[in-house]
Coordinates of C-alpha atoms in Angstrom, one line a residue:
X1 CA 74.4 56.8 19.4
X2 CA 76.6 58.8 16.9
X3 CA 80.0 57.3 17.6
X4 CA 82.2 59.7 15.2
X5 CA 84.4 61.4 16.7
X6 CA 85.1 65.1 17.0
X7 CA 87.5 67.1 14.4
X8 CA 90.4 67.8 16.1
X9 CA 90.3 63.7 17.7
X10 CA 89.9 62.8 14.0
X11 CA 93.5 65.2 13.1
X12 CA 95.1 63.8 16.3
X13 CA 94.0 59.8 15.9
X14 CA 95.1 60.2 12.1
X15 CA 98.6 62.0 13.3
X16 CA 98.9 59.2 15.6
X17 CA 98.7 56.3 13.4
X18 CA 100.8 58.1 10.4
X19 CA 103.3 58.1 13.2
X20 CA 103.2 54.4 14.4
X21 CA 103.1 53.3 10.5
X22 CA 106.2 55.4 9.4
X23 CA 107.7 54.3 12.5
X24 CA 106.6 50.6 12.0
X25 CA 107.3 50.6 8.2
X26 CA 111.2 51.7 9.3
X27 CA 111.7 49.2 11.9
X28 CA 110.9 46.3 10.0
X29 CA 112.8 47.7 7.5
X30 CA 115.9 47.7 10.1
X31 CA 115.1 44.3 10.7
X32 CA 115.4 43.0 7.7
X33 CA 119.0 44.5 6.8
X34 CA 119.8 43.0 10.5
X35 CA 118.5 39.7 9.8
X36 CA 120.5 39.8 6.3
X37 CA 123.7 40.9 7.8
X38 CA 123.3 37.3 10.1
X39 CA 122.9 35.3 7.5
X40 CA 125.7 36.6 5.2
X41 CA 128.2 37.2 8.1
X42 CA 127.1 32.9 9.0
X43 CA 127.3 32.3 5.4
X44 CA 130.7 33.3 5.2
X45 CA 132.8 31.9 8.4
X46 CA 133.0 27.6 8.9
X47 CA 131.0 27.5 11.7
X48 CA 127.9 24.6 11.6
X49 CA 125.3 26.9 13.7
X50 CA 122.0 27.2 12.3
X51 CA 120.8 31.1 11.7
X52 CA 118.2 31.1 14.2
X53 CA 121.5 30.1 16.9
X54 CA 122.9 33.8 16.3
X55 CA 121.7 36.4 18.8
X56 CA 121.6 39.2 15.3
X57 CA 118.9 37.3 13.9
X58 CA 117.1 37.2 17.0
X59 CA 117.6 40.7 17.7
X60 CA 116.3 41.3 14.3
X61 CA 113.3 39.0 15.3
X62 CA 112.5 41.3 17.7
X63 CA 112.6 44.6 16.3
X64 CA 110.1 43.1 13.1
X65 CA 108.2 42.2 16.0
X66 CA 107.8 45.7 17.3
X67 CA 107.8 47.1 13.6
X68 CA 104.8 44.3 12.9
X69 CA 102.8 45.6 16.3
X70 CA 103.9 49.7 15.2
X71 CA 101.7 48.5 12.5
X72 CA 99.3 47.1 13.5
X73 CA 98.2 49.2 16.3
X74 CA 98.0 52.6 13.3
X75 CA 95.3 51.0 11.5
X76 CA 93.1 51.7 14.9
X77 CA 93.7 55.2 14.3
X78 CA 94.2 56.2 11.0
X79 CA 91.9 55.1 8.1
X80 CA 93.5 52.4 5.5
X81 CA 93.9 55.0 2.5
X82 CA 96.2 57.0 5.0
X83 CA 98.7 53.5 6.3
X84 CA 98.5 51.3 3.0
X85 CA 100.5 53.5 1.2
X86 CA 103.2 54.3 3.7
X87 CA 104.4 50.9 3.0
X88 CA 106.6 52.7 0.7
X89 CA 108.6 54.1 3.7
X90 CA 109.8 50.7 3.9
X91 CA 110.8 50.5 1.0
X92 CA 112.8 53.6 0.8
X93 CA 114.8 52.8 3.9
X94 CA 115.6 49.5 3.1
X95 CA 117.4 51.4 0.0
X96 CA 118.9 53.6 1.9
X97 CA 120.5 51.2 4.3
X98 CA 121.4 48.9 1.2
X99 CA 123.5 52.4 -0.2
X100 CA 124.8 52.5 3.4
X101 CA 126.2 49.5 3.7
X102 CA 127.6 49.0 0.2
X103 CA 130.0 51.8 1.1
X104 CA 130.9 52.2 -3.0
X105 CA 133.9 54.3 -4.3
X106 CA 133.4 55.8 -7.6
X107 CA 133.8 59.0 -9.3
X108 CA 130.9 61.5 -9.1
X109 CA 129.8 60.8 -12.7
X110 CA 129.5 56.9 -12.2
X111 CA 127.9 57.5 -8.8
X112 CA 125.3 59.5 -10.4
X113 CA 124.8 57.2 -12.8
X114 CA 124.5 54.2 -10.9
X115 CA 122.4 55.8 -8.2
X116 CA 120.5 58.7 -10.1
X117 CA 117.2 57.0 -10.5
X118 CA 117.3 55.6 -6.8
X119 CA 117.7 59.4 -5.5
X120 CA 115.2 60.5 -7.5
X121 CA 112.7 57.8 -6.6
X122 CA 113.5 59.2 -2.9
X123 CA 112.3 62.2 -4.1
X124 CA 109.3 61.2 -5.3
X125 CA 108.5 58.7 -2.6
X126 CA 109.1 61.8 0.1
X127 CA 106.9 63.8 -2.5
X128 CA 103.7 61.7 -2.9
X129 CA 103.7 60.7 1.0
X130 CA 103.8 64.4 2.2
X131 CA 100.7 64.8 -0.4
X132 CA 98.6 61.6 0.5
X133 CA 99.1 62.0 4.4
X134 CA 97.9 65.6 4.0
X135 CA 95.2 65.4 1.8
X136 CA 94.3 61.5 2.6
X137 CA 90.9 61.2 4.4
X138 CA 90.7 63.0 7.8
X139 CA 87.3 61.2 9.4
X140 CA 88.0 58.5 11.2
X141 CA 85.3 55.8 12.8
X142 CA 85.2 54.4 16.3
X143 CA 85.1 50.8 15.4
X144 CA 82.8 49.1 17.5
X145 CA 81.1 45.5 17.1
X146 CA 77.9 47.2 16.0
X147 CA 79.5 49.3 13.3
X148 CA 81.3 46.7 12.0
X149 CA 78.5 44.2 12.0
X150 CA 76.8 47.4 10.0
X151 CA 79.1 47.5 7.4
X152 CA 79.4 44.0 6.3
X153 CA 75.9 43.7 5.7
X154 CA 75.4 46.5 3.7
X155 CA 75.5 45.9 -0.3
X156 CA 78.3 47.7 -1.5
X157 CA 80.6 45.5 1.0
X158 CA 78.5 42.1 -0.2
X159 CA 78.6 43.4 -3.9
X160 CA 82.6 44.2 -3.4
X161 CA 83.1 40.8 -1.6
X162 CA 81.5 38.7 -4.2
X163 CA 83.6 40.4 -6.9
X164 CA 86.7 39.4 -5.3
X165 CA 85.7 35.7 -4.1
X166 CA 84.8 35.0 -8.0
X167 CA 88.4 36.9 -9.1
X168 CA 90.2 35.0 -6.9
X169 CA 88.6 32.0 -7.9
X170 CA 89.4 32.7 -11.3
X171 CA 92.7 33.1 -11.0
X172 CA 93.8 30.3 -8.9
X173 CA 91.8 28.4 -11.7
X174 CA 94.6 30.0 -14.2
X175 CA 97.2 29.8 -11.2
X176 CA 97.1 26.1 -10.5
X177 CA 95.4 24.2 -13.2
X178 CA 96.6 26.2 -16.2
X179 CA 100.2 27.0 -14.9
X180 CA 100.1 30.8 -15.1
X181 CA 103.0 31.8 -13.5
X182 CA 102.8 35.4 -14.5
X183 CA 104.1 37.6 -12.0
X184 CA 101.1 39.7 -12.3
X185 CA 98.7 37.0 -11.5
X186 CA 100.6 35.5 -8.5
X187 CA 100.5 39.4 -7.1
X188 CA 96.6 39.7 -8.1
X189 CA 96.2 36.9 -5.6
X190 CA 98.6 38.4 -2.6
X191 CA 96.8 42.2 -3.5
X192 CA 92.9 40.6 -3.2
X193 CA 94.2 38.6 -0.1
X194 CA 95.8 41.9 1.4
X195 CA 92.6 43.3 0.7
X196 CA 90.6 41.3 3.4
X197 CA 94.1 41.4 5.6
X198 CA 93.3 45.4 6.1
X199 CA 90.0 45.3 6.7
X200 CA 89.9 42.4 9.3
X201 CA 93.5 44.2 10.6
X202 CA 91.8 47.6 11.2
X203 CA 88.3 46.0 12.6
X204 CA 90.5 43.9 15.2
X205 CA 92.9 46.5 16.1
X206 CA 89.7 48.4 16.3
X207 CA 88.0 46.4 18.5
X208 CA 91.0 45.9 20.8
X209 CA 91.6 49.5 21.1
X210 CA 88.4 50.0 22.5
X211 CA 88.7 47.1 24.7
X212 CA 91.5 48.6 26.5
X213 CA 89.9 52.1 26.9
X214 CA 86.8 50.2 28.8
X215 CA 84.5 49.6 26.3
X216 CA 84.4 45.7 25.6
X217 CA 84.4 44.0 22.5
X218 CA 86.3 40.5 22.8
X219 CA 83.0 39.1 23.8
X220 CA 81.0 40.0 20.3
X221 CA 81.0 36.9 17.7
X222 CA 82.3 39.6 14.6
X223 CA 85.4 40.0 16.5
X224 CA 86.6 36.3 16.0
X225 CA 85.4 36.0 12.5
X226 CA 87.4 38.9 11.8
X227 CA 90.3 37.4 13.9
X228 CA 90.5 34.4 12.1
X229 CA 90.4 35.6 8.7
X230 CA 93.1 37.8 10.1
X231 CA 94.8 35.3 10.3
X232 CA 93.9 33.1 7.7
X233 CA 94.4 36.1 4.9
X234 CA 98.3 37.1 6.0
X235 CA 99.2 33.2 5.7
X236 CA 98.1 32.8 2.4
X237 CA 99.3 36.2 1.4
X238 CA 103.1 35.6 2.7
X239 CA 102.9 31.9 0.5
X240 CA 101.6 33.4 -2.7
X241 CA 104.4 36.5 -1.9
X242 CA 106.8 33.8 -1.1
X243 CA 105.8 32.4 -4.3
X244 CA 106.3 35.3 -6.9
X245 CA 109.9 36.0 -5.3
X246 CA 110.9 32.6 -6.2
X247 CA 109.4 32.8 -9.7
X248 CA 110.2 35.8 -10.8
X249 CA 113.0 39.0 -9.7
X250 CA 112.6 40.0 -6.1
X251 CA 113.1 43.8 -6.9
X252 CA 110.3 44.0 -9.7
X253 CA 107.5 41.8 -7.8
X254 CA 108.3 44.0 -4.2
X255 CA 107.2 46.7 -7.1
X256 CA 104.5 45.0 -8.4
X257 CA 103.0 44.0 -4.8
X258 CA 103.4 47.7 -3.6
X259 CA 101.0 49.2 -6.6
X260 CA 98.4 46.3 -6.5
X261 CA 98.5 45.9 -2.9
X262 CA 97.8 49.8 -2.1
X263 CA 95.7 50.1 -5.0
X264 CA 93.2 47.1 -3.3
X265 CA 93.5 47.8 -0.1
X266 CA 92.8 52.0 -0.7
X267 CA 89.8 50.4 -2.5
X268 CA 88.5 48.0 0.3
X269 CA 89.1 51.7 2.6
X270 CA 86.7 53.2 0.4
X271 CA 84.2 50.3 0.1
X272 CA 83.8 49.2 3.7
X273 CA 84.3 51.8 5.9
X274 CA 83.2 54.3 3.6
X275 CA 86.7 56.5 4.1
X276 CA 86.1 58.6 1.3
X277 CA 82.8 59.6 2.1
X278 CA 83.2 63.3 3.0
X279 CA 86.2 64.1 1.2
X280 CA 85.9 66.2 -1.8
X281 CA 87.1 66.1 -5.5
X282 CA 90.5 68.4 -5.0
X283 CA 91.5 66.2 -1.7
X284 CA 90.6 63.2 -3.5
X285 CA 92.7 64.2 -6.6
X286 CA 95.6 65.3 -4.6
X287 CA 95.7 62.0 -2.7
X288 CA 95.7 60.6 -6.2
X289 CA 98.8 62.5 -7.3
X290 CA 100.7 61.6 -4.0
X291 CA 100.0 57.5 -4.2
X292 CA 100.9 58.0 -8.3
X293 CA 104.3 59.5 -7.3
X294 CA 104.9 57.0 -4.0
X295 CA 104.2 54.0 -6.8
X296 CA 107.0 55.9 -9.6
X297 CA 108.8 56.3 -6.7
X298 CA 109.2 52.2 -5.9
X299 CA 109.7 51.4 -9.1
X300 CA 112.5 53.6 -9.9
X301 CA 114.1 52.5 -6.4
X302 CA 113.8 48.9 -7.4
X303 CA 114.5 49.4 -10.8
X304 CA 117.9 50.5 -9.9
X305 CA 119.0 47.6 -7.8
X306 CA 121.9 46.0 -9.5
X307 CA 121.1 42.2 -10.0
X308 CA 123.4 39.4 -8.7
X309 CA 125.6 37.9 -11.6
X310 CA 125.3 34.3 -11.2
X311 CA 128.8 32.4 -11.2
X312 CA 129.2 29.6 -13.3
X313 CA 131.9 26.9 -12.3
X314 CA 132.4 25.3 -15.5
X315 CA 134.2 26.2 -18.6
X316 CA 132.2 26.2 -21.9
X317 CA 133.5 24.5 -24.8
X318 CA 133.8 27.9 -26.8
X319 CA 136.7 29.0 -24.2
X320 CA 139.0 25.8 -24.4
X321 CA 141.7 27.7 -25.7
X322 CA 142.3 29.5 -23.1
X323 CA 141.8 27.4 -20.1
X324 CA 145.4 27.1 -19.1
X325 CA 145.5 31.0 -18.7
X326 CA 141.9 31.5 -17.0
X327 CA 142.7 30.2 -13.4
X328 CA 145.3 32.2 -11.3
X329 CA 146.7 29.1 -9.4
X330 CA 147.8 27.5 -12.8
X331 CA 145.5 24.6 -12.8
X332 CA 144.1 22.7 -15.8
X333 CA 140.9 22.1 -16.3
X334 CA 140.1 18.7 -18.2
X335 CA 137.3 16.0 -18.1
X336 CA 137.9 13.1 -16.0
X337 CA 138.3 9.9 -17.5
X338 CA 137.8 7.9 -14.7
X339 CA 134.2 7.2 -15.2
X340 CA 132.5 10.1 -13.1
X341 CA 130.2 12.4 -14.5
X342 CA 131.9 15.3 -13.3
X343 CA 132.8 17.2 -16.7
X344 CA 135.2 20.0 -16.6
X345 CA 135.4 19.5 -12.5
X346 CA 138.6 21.3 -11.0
X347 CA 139.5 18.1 -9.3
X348 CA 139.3 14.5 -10.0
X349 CA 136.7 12.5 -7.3
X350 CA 139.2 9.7 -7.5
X351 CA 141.9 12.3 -6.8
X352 CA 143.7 11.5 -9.7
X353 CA 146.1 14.7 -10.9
X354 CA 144.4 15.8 -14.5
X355 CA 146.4 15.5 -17.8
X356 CA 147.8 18.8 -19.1
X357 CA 146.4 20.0 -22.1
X358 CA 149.0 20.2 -25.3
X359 CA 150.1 23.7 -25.8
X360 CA 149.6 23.8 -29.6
X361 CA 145.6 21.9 -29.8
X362 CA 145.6 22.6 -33.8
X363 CA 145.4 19.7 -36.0
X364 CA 146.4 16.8 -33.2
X365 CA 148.1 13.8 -34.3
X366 CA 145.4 10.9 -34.4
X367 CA 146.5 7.1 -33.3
X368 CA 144.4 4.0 -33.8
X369 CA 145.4 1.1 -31.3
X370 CA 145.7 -2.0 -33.2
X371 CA 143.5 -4.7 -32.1
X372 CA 146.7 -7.4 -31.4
X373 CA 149.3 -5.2 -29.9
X374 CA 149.3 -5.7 -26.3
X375 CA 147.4 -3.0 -23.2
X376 CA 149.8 0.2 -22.8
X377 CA 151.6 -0.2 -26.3
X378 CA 150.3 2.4 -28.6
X379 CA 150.5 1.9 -32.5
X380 CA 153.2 4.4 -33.4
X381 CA 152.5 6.1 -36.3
X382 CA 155.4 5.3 -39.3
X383 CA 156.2 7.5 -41.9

């Protein structure tokens, strides 16, 4: 039974998912700035409520939710070289609201300097998806049990699997035992992950799909296994993630994880369901081009995120001179000589007022307390 469908179902199902996946791919990226805003906004008031007590994080709960499911449902109709690299749509709106909501003042020539390389990213990111969405591959495979079951067991998936279960291998080896926190390993490991994420992802969304036009599939034993490492994959793939943001910069490893992760999962497209099959050389070229400028894109959007300066409560010794004129309320900072720990702290734990530093600390006068003069009388110094 030849279950590919006709050409124009093949333009339509593709136009379809592009759809849900730009759509998703903005939603979650709505989210996300929603989900921020709770935690800052909680962050700054005196209220003891927990984030997930605030109806804005919950709201933005449920529009990742509907991003997550815009998702998920576009990989049943458009092939994985088509959605996998609109995940930079996310990424360029979460930019865009960021520029939004900073609301910055400055003078045309700072504002193009501070924000040149993000608006040209844009541009490129707008360039290279126009290009891969319109000369991505166009056939697209009803995904039932059968097919699926077809394509696991043929060589080049087998050959592609085992290559990937023995790199993984390797570099959780490297990962865990030899302490290589390298960025670049820690996102290998999320990209071969997401690899198995999008095939299982597209055979289940697949499946279920086709379940709800009539044609069952729940009952078939590939649609568990799939289901499960479904599951299984996007667990480990958010801890490793989790992982590499914690090590390393957020805005350079949401880079990193956008190249390796589309580069994989276009490959795992191509390996086991065969998407590039009928394309030829000048589509294939120009799809190319358009994921090269979506990944130049990211990285000159992240790249241009200003980092956080990290504030740093104590005074270091190469400033003591002028730490009676570097606080605006006039207070002195000095160590506490009651026996705490708390060097250069603003206030004494016993609550004992600090000493004021002398106004001229060049060449102090040195005392010696004589051993036979009683506590509190201080050898005076004779000339």
């Amino acid at each position: 039974m030849d279950t590919q469908p006709e050409q124009g179902d093949s333009y339509t199902d593709n136009l379809i998912g592009t759809l849900l996946a730009i759509f998703g791919s903005v939603i979650v990226s709505i989210s996300l700035s929603i989900q921020k805003y709770s935690h800052v906004t909680l962050a700054g008031t005196k209220e003891q409520r927990t984030f997930y007590n605030t109806k804005t994080w919950w709201s933005g709960f449920v529009f990742i939710c509907i991003g997550e499911g815009a998702n998920f449902v576009s990989y049943a109709f458009a092939p994985i070289a088509v959605v996998a690299p609109l995940n930079a749509v996310s990424v360029l709106t979460s930019s865009i609201l960021g520029f939004l909501f900073l609301r910055e003042k400055s003078k045309a020539k700072d504002f193009a300097k501070n924000h040149g390389l993000a608006f040209l990213g844009y541009i490129f990111i707008i360039g290279g998806t126009y290009l891969f969405v319109s000369f991505g591959p166009n056939s697209h495979e009803k995904l039932q049990a059968e097919n699926i079951v077809k394509h696991l067991i043929g060589w080049p998936v087998l050959l592609y699997m085992l290559l990937e279960i023995i790199a993984f291998c390797l570099l959780l080896y490297f990962y865990k035992q030899r302490n290589a926190n390298y960025l670049v390993v820690v996102l290998l490991l999320v990209a071969l992950l997401g690899s198995v994420t999008v095939i299982t992802v597209k055979a289940v969304s697949g499946m279920l799909l086709l379940t709800l036009e009539g044609s069952m599939q729940l009952d078939y034993p590939i649609f568990s296994v799939m289901f499960v490492c479904m599951v299984a994959s996007v667990i480990f793939q958010a801890r490793f993630l989790s992982q590499a943001c914690n090590l390393h910069d957020p805005s350079l490893a949401a880079c990193v994880n956008y190249i390796f992760s589309t580069i994989f999962a276009v490959v795992a497209g191509a390996v086991f369901y065969l998407e590039f099959q009928k394309e030829d050389v000048l589509h294939i070229c120009l799809f190319l081009l358009g994921s090269a400028l979506c990944f130049l894109g990211v990285f000159l959007v992240t790249k241009s995120r200003k980092k956080a300066k990290i504030f740093e409560p104590y005074v270091t010794m190469d400033v003591a001179n002028g730490v009676p004129t570097i606080h605006d309320n006039g207070l002195v900072v000095q160590p506490d000589f009651n026996g705490s720990f708390s060097y250069g702290a603003l206030v004494n734990n016993d609550g004992v007022a600090p000493t004021t530093l002398p106004v001229n600390l060049e060449h102090p006068t040195v005392t010696v307390r004589g051993t036979d003069l009683p506590y509190g009388q201080p050898d005076l110094k004779k000339d």
